Amino acid sequence: MPLEDTIGLNLLAANQHQAEHNREHFDAWRLLCLNVMSSPGAGKTSLLERSLAQLSDEFAMAVLEGDMTTQLDAERLEAVGVPVVPITTGRACHLDAAMVSGGLKLLGQRLDPASLDLLWVENVGNLVCPAEFEVGEHRKVALLSVTEGEDKPLKYPVMFRAADCVLITKIDLLPYLNVDVERIENHIRQVNPSCSVILVSASSGAGLDRWHAWLRATHAAQCPSPVLTTSESLNTHASLVNA
Amino acid sequence: MHEVDMTKCLLLSLQEWKQQHQPEVPLVEVVHLQVGDFTCVEPDSLVFTWGALVSGSWLAGSELRIERTPLRARCLPCGASYAPQQEQAYRSPCCDHPMEEILSGRELRIRSIEYSLPDLQNSPPATQAGSARPTLARDRDPVAGSRL
């Protein structure tokens, strides 16, 4: 007599458990974790170089850098003066929550993660599977360069649907291309009407102010200043009264 | 091929399920999944990697059966349900509205497991007639050495 058990678990439950565990750490450390994803060559590392350089006075930051076989990107970012932990994924085409957990342990040997405001996870260049493998991030950022074609958001809708913020990169190249940037933006909004869409160029610096404004607002929303939270001020008050 | 990592995730969940039946080792016949069309999963690849990864393990000979769920969305202006198409940029045919609320198509679910429990009173353990299950290798862990 065959038996049947109803399971109802997510197929990726094992990864999700680890991702939730990572996120609990991020929350305890009061930092914002961003998962940055795109196809190879869309400009993730170039954008990070610019943002790390411009924001390093404002935020304490570190990077977990996913790369299939090399540490070239990690070396580029380390040159900016921000701690970078390379995660070489080998054959895997995405980072998963266990790899990020391993990266966090290595990072913990170099600094106290609780001292960070912002943790960047630069995923492996791929528009397909990173969308399904959470690593514990608070927000997903997807990049799409203007050279990739106007239809990319419709061809890889799961990735662009999952993103909280989509950056259209390399806009300094627009004068040399036969591409309609409004059409790209429009296609993103068809599959994800609620995400933020920001046009940037890491090369010219155009749009970085808007992108950094999004980062500041997201950080403020995710990690509210401790003096502003009611429970903490009550606790402080209580400890003063008890003192 | 990310289906390999997805299958390893699935095997970890099945391993936990197996622990619940200790000391018996359930003979799994079918694992039922529900996979939405609006995911990054290719069902055929998942079945292929399943066959490769469970071979020689306690799950050898079991079948992975996948029920696909279509992408359906709700058009917010009129409330109608529709099947978004890439050619129409996923917009609703009724009001030409962007794809806002997804009703189905995002499922990645282990639905159920069909199995039998070998009768521990009999020795050797009862197996299904015609099953070529290699009993001696059944305790091999298919995810040993896995990252997850």
CSV table of C-alpha atoms in Angstrom, one decimal:
chain,number,residue,atom,x,y,z
A,1,MET,CA,0.0,0.0,0.0
A,2,PRO,CA,1.8,3.2,-1.2
A,3,LEU,CA,1.9,6.1,1.3
A,4,GLU,CA,1.9,9.8,0.4
A,5,ASP,CA,3.2,12.7,2.5
A,6,THR,CA,2.3,16.2,1.7
A,7,ILE,CA,5.4,18.4,1.9
A,8,GLY,CA,4.6,21.9,0.7
A,9,LEU,CA,8.1,23.1,1.1
A,10,ASN,CA,9.9,25.4,-1.3
A,11,LEU,CA,12.2,23.6,-3.7
A,12,LEU,CA,15.0,25.8,-2.6
A,13,ALA,CA,14.1,25.6,1.1
A,14,ALA,CA,17.7,24.6,2.1
A,15,ASN,CA,19.1,27.7,0.4
A,16,GLN,CA,16.3,29.9,1.8
A,17,HIS,CA,17.0,28.8,5.4
A,18,GLN,CA,20.7,29.8,5.0
A,19,ALA,CA,19.6,33.1,3.4
A,20,GLU,CA,17.3,33.9,6.3
A,21,HIS,CA,20.1,33.0,8.7
A,22,ASN,CA,22.5,35.4,6.9
A,23,ARG,CA,19.8,38.2,6.9
A,24,GLU,CA,19.3,37.7,10.7
A,25,HIS,CA,23.1,38.5,11.1
A,26,PHE,CA,22.8,41.5,8.8
A,27,ASP,CA,19.9,42.8,10.8
A,28,ALA,CA,21.7,42.3,14.1
A,29,TRP,CA,24.7,44.1,12.7
A,30,ARG,CA,22.4,46.9,11.5
A,31,LEU,CA,23.7,46.9,7.9
A,32,LEU,CA,22.1,47.0,4.5
A,33,CYS,CA,23.0,44.1,2.2
A,34,LEU,CA,22.6,44.6,-1.5
A,35,ASN,CA,22.7,41.8,-4.1
A,36,VAL,CA,24.0,43.3,-7.3
A,37,MET,CA,23.3,41.3,-10.5
A,38,SER,CA,23.6,41.7,-14.2
A,39,SER,CA,24.8,39.9,-17.4
A,40,PRO,CA,28.6,39.7,-17.7
A,41,GLY,CA,30.1,43.0,-18.7
A,42,ALA,CA,27.1,45.3,-17.8
A,43,GLY,CA,29.4,47.3,-15.6
A,44,LYS,CA,28.9,46.0,-12.0
A,45,THR,CA,32.5,46.4,-11.0
A,46,SER,CA,33.0,49.8,-12.7
A,47,LEU,CA,29.9,51.1,-10.9
A,48,LEU,CA,31.0,49.7,-7.6
A,49,GLU,CA,34.5,51.3,-8.0
A,50,ARG,CA,32.8,54.7,-8.4
A,51,SER,CA,30.2,54.3,-5.7
A,52,LEU,CA,32.8,52.9,-3.2
A,53,ALA,CA,35.1,55.8,-3.9
A,54,GLN,CA,32.4,58.5,-3.6
A,55,LEU,CA,30.6,57.0,-0.5
A,56,SER,CA,33.5,55.8,1.6
A,57,ASP,CA,33.4,58.9,3.8
A,58,GLU,CA,29.7,58.5,4.4
A,59,PHE,CA,29.3,54.7,4.9
A,60,ALA,CA,31.5,51.9,6.3
A,61,MET,CA,31.4,49.3,3.5
A,62,ALA,CA,32.7,45.9,2.4
A,63,VAL,CA,32.2,43.8,-0.7
A,64,LEU,CA,31.7,40.1,-1.2
A,65,GLU,CA,32.8,39.5,-4.8
A,66,GLY,CA,31.5,36.6,-6.7
A,67,ASP,CA,33.6,35.5,-9.7
A,68,MET,CA,33.6,32.2,-11.5
A,69,THR,CA,37.4,31.7,-11.8
A,70,THR,CA,39.5,34.7,-11.2
A,71,GLN,CA,40.1,37.4,-8.5
A,72,LEU,CA,40.5,40.2,-11.1
A,73,ASP,CA,37.4,42.1,-10.0
A,74,ALA,CA,38.3,41.8,-6.3
A,75,GLU,CA,41.7,43.3,-7.0
A,76,ARG,CA,40.1,46.2,-8.8
A,77,LEU,CA,37.8,47.0,-5.9
A,78,GLU,CA,40.4,46.5,-3.2
A,79,ALA,CA,42.4,49.2,-4.9
A,80,VAL,CA,39.7,51.7,-3.9
A,81,GLY,CA,40.5,50.9,-0.3
A,82,VAL,CA,37.4,49.0,0.8
A,83,PRO,CA,37.7,45.5,2.2
A,84,VAL,CA,36.8,42.9,-0.5
A,85,VAL,CA,36.4,39.1,0.0
A,86,PRO,CA,36.6,37.2,-3.3
A,87,ILE,CA,34.3,34.2,-3.6
A,88,THR,CA,35.4,32.0,-6.5
A,89,THR,CA,32.4,30.0,-7.5
A,90,GLY,CA,34.1,27.6,-9.8
A,91,ARG,CA,31.6,26.1,-12.1
A,92,ALA,CA,28.6,27.6,-10.3
A,93,CYS,CA,26.9,30.4,-12.3
A,94,HIS,CA,25.5,32.2,-9.2
A,95,LEU,CA,26.2,32.8,-5.6
A,96,ASP,CA,24.1,31.0,-3.0
A,97,ALA,CA,23.5,31.7,0.6
A,98,ALA,CA,26.1,29.2,1.8
A,99,MET,CA,28.8,30.8,-0.3
A,100,VAL,CA,27.9,34.2,1.1
A,101,SER,CA,28.0,32.7,4.6
A,102,GLY,CA,31.5,31.4,3.9
A,103,GLY,CA,32.5,34.9,2.6
A,104,LEU,CA,31.1,36.5,5.8
A,105,LYS,CA,33.3,34.2,8.0
A,106,LEU,CA,36.4,35.3,6.0
A,107,LEU,CA,35.3,39.0,6.3
A,108,GLY,CA,34.9,38.5,10.0
A,109,GLN,CA,38.6,37.6,10.3
A,110,ARG,CA,39.5,41.1,8.9
A,111,LEU,CA,36.9,43.3,10.6
A,112,ASP,CA,33.9,43.5,12.9
A,113,PRO,CA,30.9,43.2,10.6
A,114,ALA,CA,28.8,45.2,13.1
A,115,SER,CA,31.0,48.2,12.2
A,116,LEU,CA,29.6,48.1,8.6
A,117,ASP,CA,26.8,50.2,7.2
A,118,LEU,CA,26.6,48.6,3.8
A,119,LEU,CA,27.6,45.2,2.5
A,120,TRP,CA,27.7,44.7,-1.3
A,121,VAL,CA,27.4,41.3,-2.8
A,122,GLU,CA,28.5,41.4,-6.4
A,123,ASN,CA,27.0,38.3,-8.0
A,124,VAL,CA,28.3,36.3,-10.9
A,125,GLY,CA,27.5,37.8,-14.2
A,126,ASN,CA,24.3,36.0,-15.3
A,127,LEU,CA,20.7,37.2,-15.8
A,128,VAL,CA,19.1,33.8,-15.1
A,129,CYS,CA,19.7,31.9,-11.9
A,130,PRO,CA,20.9,34.6,-9.5
A,131,ALA,CA,17.3,35.7,-9.5
A,132,GLU,CA,16.2,32.5,-7.8
A,133,PHE,CA,19.0,32.0,-5.2
A,134,GLU,CA,18.6,34.5,-2.4
A,135,VAL,CA,21.7,35.1,-0.4
A,136,GLY,CA,20.1,37.0,2.5
A,137,GLU,CA,20.1,40.4,0.8
A,138,HIS,CA,17.6,43.2,1.8
A,139,ARG,CA,17.4,44.5,-1.8
A,140,LYS,CA,18.2,43.3,-5.3
A,141,VAL,CA,19.9,45.7,-7.7
A,142,ALA,CA,20.0,44.7,-11.4
A,143,LEU,CA,22.1,46.4,-14.0
A,144,LEU,CA,21.4,46.5,-17.7
A,145,SER,CA,23.8,48.3,-20.1
A,146,VAL,CA,22.5,50.3,-23.1
A,147,THR,CA,24.6,48.1,-25.4
A,148,GLU,CA,22.7,44.9,-24.4
A,149,GLY,CA,19.6,45.7,-26.5
A,150,GLU,CA,16.1,47.1,-25.7
A,151,ASP,CA,14.4,43.7,-25.3
A,152,LYS,CA,16.5,42.2,-22.5
A,153,PRO,CA,13.9,42.9,-19.8
A,154,LEU,CA,11.4,41.0,-21.8
A,155,LYS,CA,13.8,38.1,-22.5
A,156,TYR,CA,14.9,37.8,-18.8
A,157,PRO,CA,11.7,38.9,-17.1
A,158,VAL,CA,12.2,36.9,-13.9
A,159,MET,CA,15.4,38.9,-13.0
A,160,PHE,CA,13.9,42.3,-13.8
A,161,ARG,CA,10.7,41.4,-12.0
A,162,ALA,CA,12.7,40.5,-8.9
A,163,ALA,CA,14.8,43.7,-8.8
A,164,ASP,CA,14.0,46.5,-6.4
A,165,CYS,CA,16.2,48.9,-8.4
A,166,VAL,CA,17.3,48.6,-12.0
A,167,LEU,CA,20.3,50.7,-13.2
A,168,ILE,CA,20.5,51.4,-16.9
A,169,THR,CA,24.3,51.7,-17.3
A,170,LYS,CA,26.8,53.1,-19.8
A,171,ILE,CA,24.5,55.9,-20.8
A,172,ASP,CA,27.6,57.9,-21.9
A,173,LEU,CA,27.6,55.6,-25.0
A,174,LEU,CA,24.0,56.6,-26.1
A,175,PRO,CA,25.2,59.2,-28.7
A,176,TYR,CA,27.1,56.4,-30.5
A,177,LEU,CA,24.3,53.8,-30.5
A,178,ASN,CA,21.0,53.3,-32.3
A,179,VAL,CA,19.2,52.5,-29.1
A,180,ASP,CA,16.1,54.0,-27.5
A,181,VAL,CA,16.7,54.3,-23.8
A,182,GLU,CA,13.0,55.1,-23.1
A,183,ARG,CA,12.1,51.8,-24.7
A,184,ILE,CA,14.5,50.0,-22.4
A,185,GLU,CA,13.0,51.7,-19.4
A,186,ASN,CA,9.5,51.1,-20.7
A,187,HIS,CA,10.2,47.3,-21.0
A,188,ILE,CA,11.5,47.2,-17.4
A,189,ARG,CA,8.3,48.8,-16.2
A,190,GLN,CA,6.1,46.3,-18.2
A,191,VAL,CA,7.4,43.4,-16.0
A,192,ASN,CA,8.1,45.4,-12.8
A,193,PRO,CA,6.0,48.6,-12.5
A,194,SER,CA,7.1,49.3,-9.0
A,195,CYS,CA,10.9,49.2,-9.1
A,196,SER,CA,13.2,52.3,-9.3
A,197,VAL,CA,14.8,52.8,-12.6
A,198,ILE,CA,17.9,55.0,-12.7
A,199,LEU,CA,20.1,55.9,-15.7
A,200,VAL,CA,23.8,56.0,-14.9
A,201,SER,CA,27.3,56.1,-16.4
A,202,ALA,CA,30.2,55.0,-14.2
A,203,SER,CA,32.5,56.5,-16.8
A,204,SER,CA,31.1,60.1,-17.0
A,205,GLY,CA,29.5,60.0,-13.5
A,206,ALA,CA,26.1,61.0,-14.9
A,207,GLY,CA,23.2,59.8,-12.7
A,208,LEU,CA,25.4,58.7,-9.8
A,209,ASP,CA,23.8,61.4,-7.6
A,210,ARG,CA,20.4,59.8,-8.2
A,211,TRP,CA,21.7,56.3,-7.6
A,212,HIS,CA,23.4,57.4,-4.4
A,213,ALA,CA,20.3,59.2,-3.2
A,214,TRP,CA,18.4,55.8,-3.7
A,215,LEU,CA,21.2,54.1,-1.6
A,216,ARG,CA,20.9,56.7,1.2
A,217,ALA,CA,17.1,56.5,1.3
A,218,THR,CA,17.2,52.6,1.3
A,219,HIS,CA,19.8,52.5,4.0
A,220,ALA,CA,17.8,55.0,6.1
A,221,ALA,CA,14.7,52.8,5.7
A,222,GLN,CA,16.5,49.5,6.4
A,223,CYS,CA,18.7,50.7,9.2
A,224,PRO,CA,17.0,53.5,11.1
A,225,SER,CA,19.3,55.6,13.3
A,226,PRO,CA,19.2,54.0,16.8
A,227,VAL,CA,18.4,57.3,18.5
A,228,LEU,CA,15.2,57.5,16.6
A,229,THR,CA,13.7,54.1,17.5
A,230,THR,CA,11.2,54.3,20.3
A,231,SER,CA,12.0,51.1,22.0
A,232,GLU,CA,15.7,51.9,22.2
A,233,SER,CA,15.1,55.4,23.5
A,234,LEU,CA,12.8,53.9,26.1
A,235,ASN,CA,15.5,51.3,27.0
A,236,THR,CA,18.0,54.1,27.3
A,237,HIS,CA,15.6,56.0,29.5
A,238,ALA,CA,15.0,53.0,31.7
A,239,SER,CA,18.7,52.4,32.2
A,240,LEU,CA,19.1,56.1,33.1
A,241,VAL,CA,16.2,55.8,35.6
A,242,ASN,CA,17.7,52.6,37.0
A,243,ALA,CA,21.2,54.1,37.3
B,1,MET,CA,23.4,24.5,-15.3
B,2,HIS,CA,21.8,25.8,-12.1
B,3,GLU,CA,19.3,22.8,-12.0
B,4,VAL,CA,22.2,20.8,-10.4
B,5,ASP,CA,22.2,23.2,-7.4
B,6,MET,CA,18.5,23.2,-7.3
B,7,THR,CA,18.4,19.4,-7.2
B,8,LYS,CA,21.0,19.4,-4.4
B,9,CYS,CA,18.7,21.8,-2.4
B,10,LEU,CA,15.8,19.4,-3.1
B,11,LEU,CA,17.9,16.4,-1.9
B,12,LEU,CA,18.7,18.2,1.4
B,13,SER,CA,15.0,18.7,2.1
B,14,LEU,CA,14.3,15.0,1.2
B,15,GLN,CA,17.1,13.9,3.5
B,16,GLU,CA,15.4,15.8,6.4
B,17,TRP,CA,12.1,14.1,5.5
B,18,LYS,CA,13.9,10.7,5.6
B,19,GLN,CA,15.1,11.4,9.1
B,20,GLN,CA,11.5,11.6,10.3
B,21,HIS,CA,11.0,8.0,9.4
B,22,GLN,CA,14.0,6.6,11.3
B,23,PRO,CA,14.9,3.9,11.8
B,24,GLU,CA,13.0,2.8,8.7
B,25,VAL,CA,14.3,3.9,5.3
B,26,PRO,CA,11.3,4.8,3.1
B,27,LEU,CA,11.3,3.5,-0.4
B,28,VAL,CA,10.5,6.6,-2.4
B,29,GLU,CA,8.6,6.0,-5.6
B,30,VAL,CA,7.6,9.5,-6.8
B,31,VAL,CA,8.5,13.0,-5.7
B,32,HIS,CA,6.0,15.5,-6.9
B,33,LEU,CA,7.1,19.1,-7.7
B,34,GLN,CA,5.2,22.1,-8.8
B,35,VAL,CA,7.2,24.4,-11.0
B,36,GLY,CA,5.8,27.7,-12.4
B,37,ASP,CA,6.5,28.9,-15.9
B,38,PHE,CA,7.7,32.3,-14.6
B,39,THR,CA,10.8,30.9,-12.9
B,40,CYS,CA,14.3,30.2,-14.1
B,41,VAL,CA,13.8,26.4,-13.9
B,42,GLU,CA,13.8,24.2,-16.9
B,43,PRO,CA,11.8,21.1,-15.8
B,44,ASP,CA,13.6,18.7,-18.3
B,45,SER,CA,17.0,19.7,-16.9
B,46,LEU,CA,15.7,19.1,-13.4
B,47,VAL,CA,14.6,15.6,-14.3
B,48,PHE,CA,17.9,14.9,-16.0
B,49,THR,CA,20.0,16.1,-13.0
B,50,TRP,CA,17.7,14.2,-10.6
B,51,GLY,CA,18.4,10.9,-12.5
B,52,ALA,CA,22.2,11.6,-12.3
B,53,LEU,CA,22.3,12.7,-8.7
B,54,VAL,CA,20.1,10.0,-7.1
B,55,SER,CA,21.8,7.1,-8.9
B,56,GLY,CA,23.2,4.7,-6.3
B,57,SER,CA,21.6,6.5,-3.4
B,58,TRP,CA,18.6,5.7,-1.2
B,59,LEU,CA,16.5,7.5,-3.8
B,60,ALA,CA,17.7,5.4,-6.7
B,61,GLY,CA,14.9,4.3,-9.0
B,62,SER,CA,12.5,7.0,-7.8
B,63,GLU,CA,10.8,9.3,-10.2
B,64,LEU,CA,10.7,13.1,-10.2
B,65,ARG,CA,7.3,14.2,-11.6
B,66,ILE,CA,6.8,17.9,-12.3
B,67,GLU,CA,3.5,19.7,-12.6
B,68,ARG,CA,3.9,23.0,-14.4
B,69,THR,CA,1.8,26.0,-13.5
B,70,PRO,CA,1.2,28.7,-16.1
B,71,LEU,CA,1.9,32.3,-15.7
B,72,ARG,CA,-1.3,34.2,-14.8
B,73,ALA,CA,-1.6,37.8,-13.8
B,74,ARG,CA,-4.5,40.1,-12.7
B,75,CYS,CA,-5.1,43.2,-14.7
B,76,LEU,CA,-5.5,45.9,-11.9
B,77,PRO,CA,-7.8,48.4,-13.8
B,78,CYS,CA,-10.5,45.8,-14.6
B,79,GLY,CA,-9.6,42.8,-12.3
B,80,ALA,CA,-9.6,40.3,-15.2
B,81,SER,CA,-7.1,37.4,-15.0
B,82,TYR,CA,-4.9,36.9,-18.1
B,83,ALA,CA,-2.0,34.9,-19.4
B,84,PRO,CA,0.9,37.4,-20.0
B,85,GLN,CA,2.8,36.9,-23.3
B,86,GLN,CA,6.3,38.0,-24.0
B,87,GLU,CA,5.2,39.2,-27.5
B,88,GLN,CA,2.8,41.6,-25.8
B,89,ALA,CA,5.4,42.8,-23.3
B,90,TYR,CA,3.4,40.9,-20.6
B,91,ARG,CA,0.7,43.6,-20.8
B,92,SER,CA,-2.9,42.8,-20.2
B,93,PRO,CA,-5.0,42.3,-23.4
B,94,CYS,CA,-8.0,44.0,-21.9
B,95,CYS,CA,-6.7,47.3,-20.6
B,96,ASP,CA,-3.1,47.2,-22.0
B,97,HIS,CA,-1.8,47.5,-18.4
B,98,PRO,CA,1.7,46.4,-17.3
B,99,MET,CA,2.1,43.1,-15.4
B,100,GLU,CA,1.5,44.0,-11.8
B,101,GLU,CA,0.0,41.3,-9.7
B,102,ILE,CA,1.1,37.7,-10.5
B,103,LEU,CA,-1.5,35.1,-9.6
B,104,SER,CA,0.5,32.0,-10.5
B,105,GLY,CA,3.7,30.9,-12.3
B,106,ARG,CA,6.2,31.6,-9.5
B,107,GLU,CA,5.8,28.2,-7.8
B,108,LEU,CA,8.9,26.2,-6.9
B,109,ARG,CA,7.3,23.7,-4.5
B,110,ILE,CA,7.9,20.2,-3.3
B,111,ARG,CA,4.3,19.0,-3.2
B,112,SER,CA,4.3,15.4,-2.0
B,113,ILE,CA,6.3,12.2,-1.8
B,114,GLU,CA,4.9,8.8,-2.7
B,115,TYR,CA,6.6,6.0,-0.9
B,116,SER,CA,6.3,2.7,0.9
B,117,LEU,CA,7.9,1.5,4.2
B,118,PRO,CA,9.7,-1.8,4.1
B,119,ASP,CA,8.3,-4.4,6.5
B,120,LEU,CA,11.0,-4.6,9.3
B,121,GLN,CA,9.7,-8.0,10.4
B,122,ASN,CA,10.7,-9.6,7.2
B,123,SER,CA,14.3,-10.2,6.2
B,124,PRO,CA,15.4,-9.2,3.6
B,125,PRO,CA,13.3,-6.0,3.5
B,126,ALA,CA,10.4,-6.2,1.1
B,127,THR,CA,10.9,-4.3,-2.1
B,128,GLN,CA,8.6,-3.6,-5.0
B,129,ALA,CA,8.5,-6.4,-7.5
B,130,GLY,CA,10.7,-5.7,-10.5
B,131,SER,CA,12.6,-3.0,-8.6
B,132,ALA,CA,16.3,-2.9,-9.4
B,133,ARG,CA,17.0,-0.8,-6.3
B,134,PRO,CA,20.6,-1.5,-5.1
B,135,THR,CA,19.8,-2.1,-1.4
B,136,LEU,CA,23.4,-2.1,-0.2
B,137,ALA,CA,24.0,1.3,-1.6
B,138,ARG,CA,20.8,2.9,-0.3
B,139,ASP,CA,22.5,4.7,2.6
B,140,ARG,CA,24.9,6.6,0.3
B,141,ASP,CA,24.3,10.3,0.8
B,142,PRO,CA,23.7,11.9,-2.6
B,143,VAL,CA,24.6,15.3,-1.3
B,144,ALA,CA,27.8,14.3,0.5
B,145,GLY,CA,30.4,16.9,0.0
B,146,SER,CA,27.8,19.4,-1.3
B,147,ARG,CA,28.3,23.0,-0.4
B,148,LEU,CA,24.8,23.5,0.9
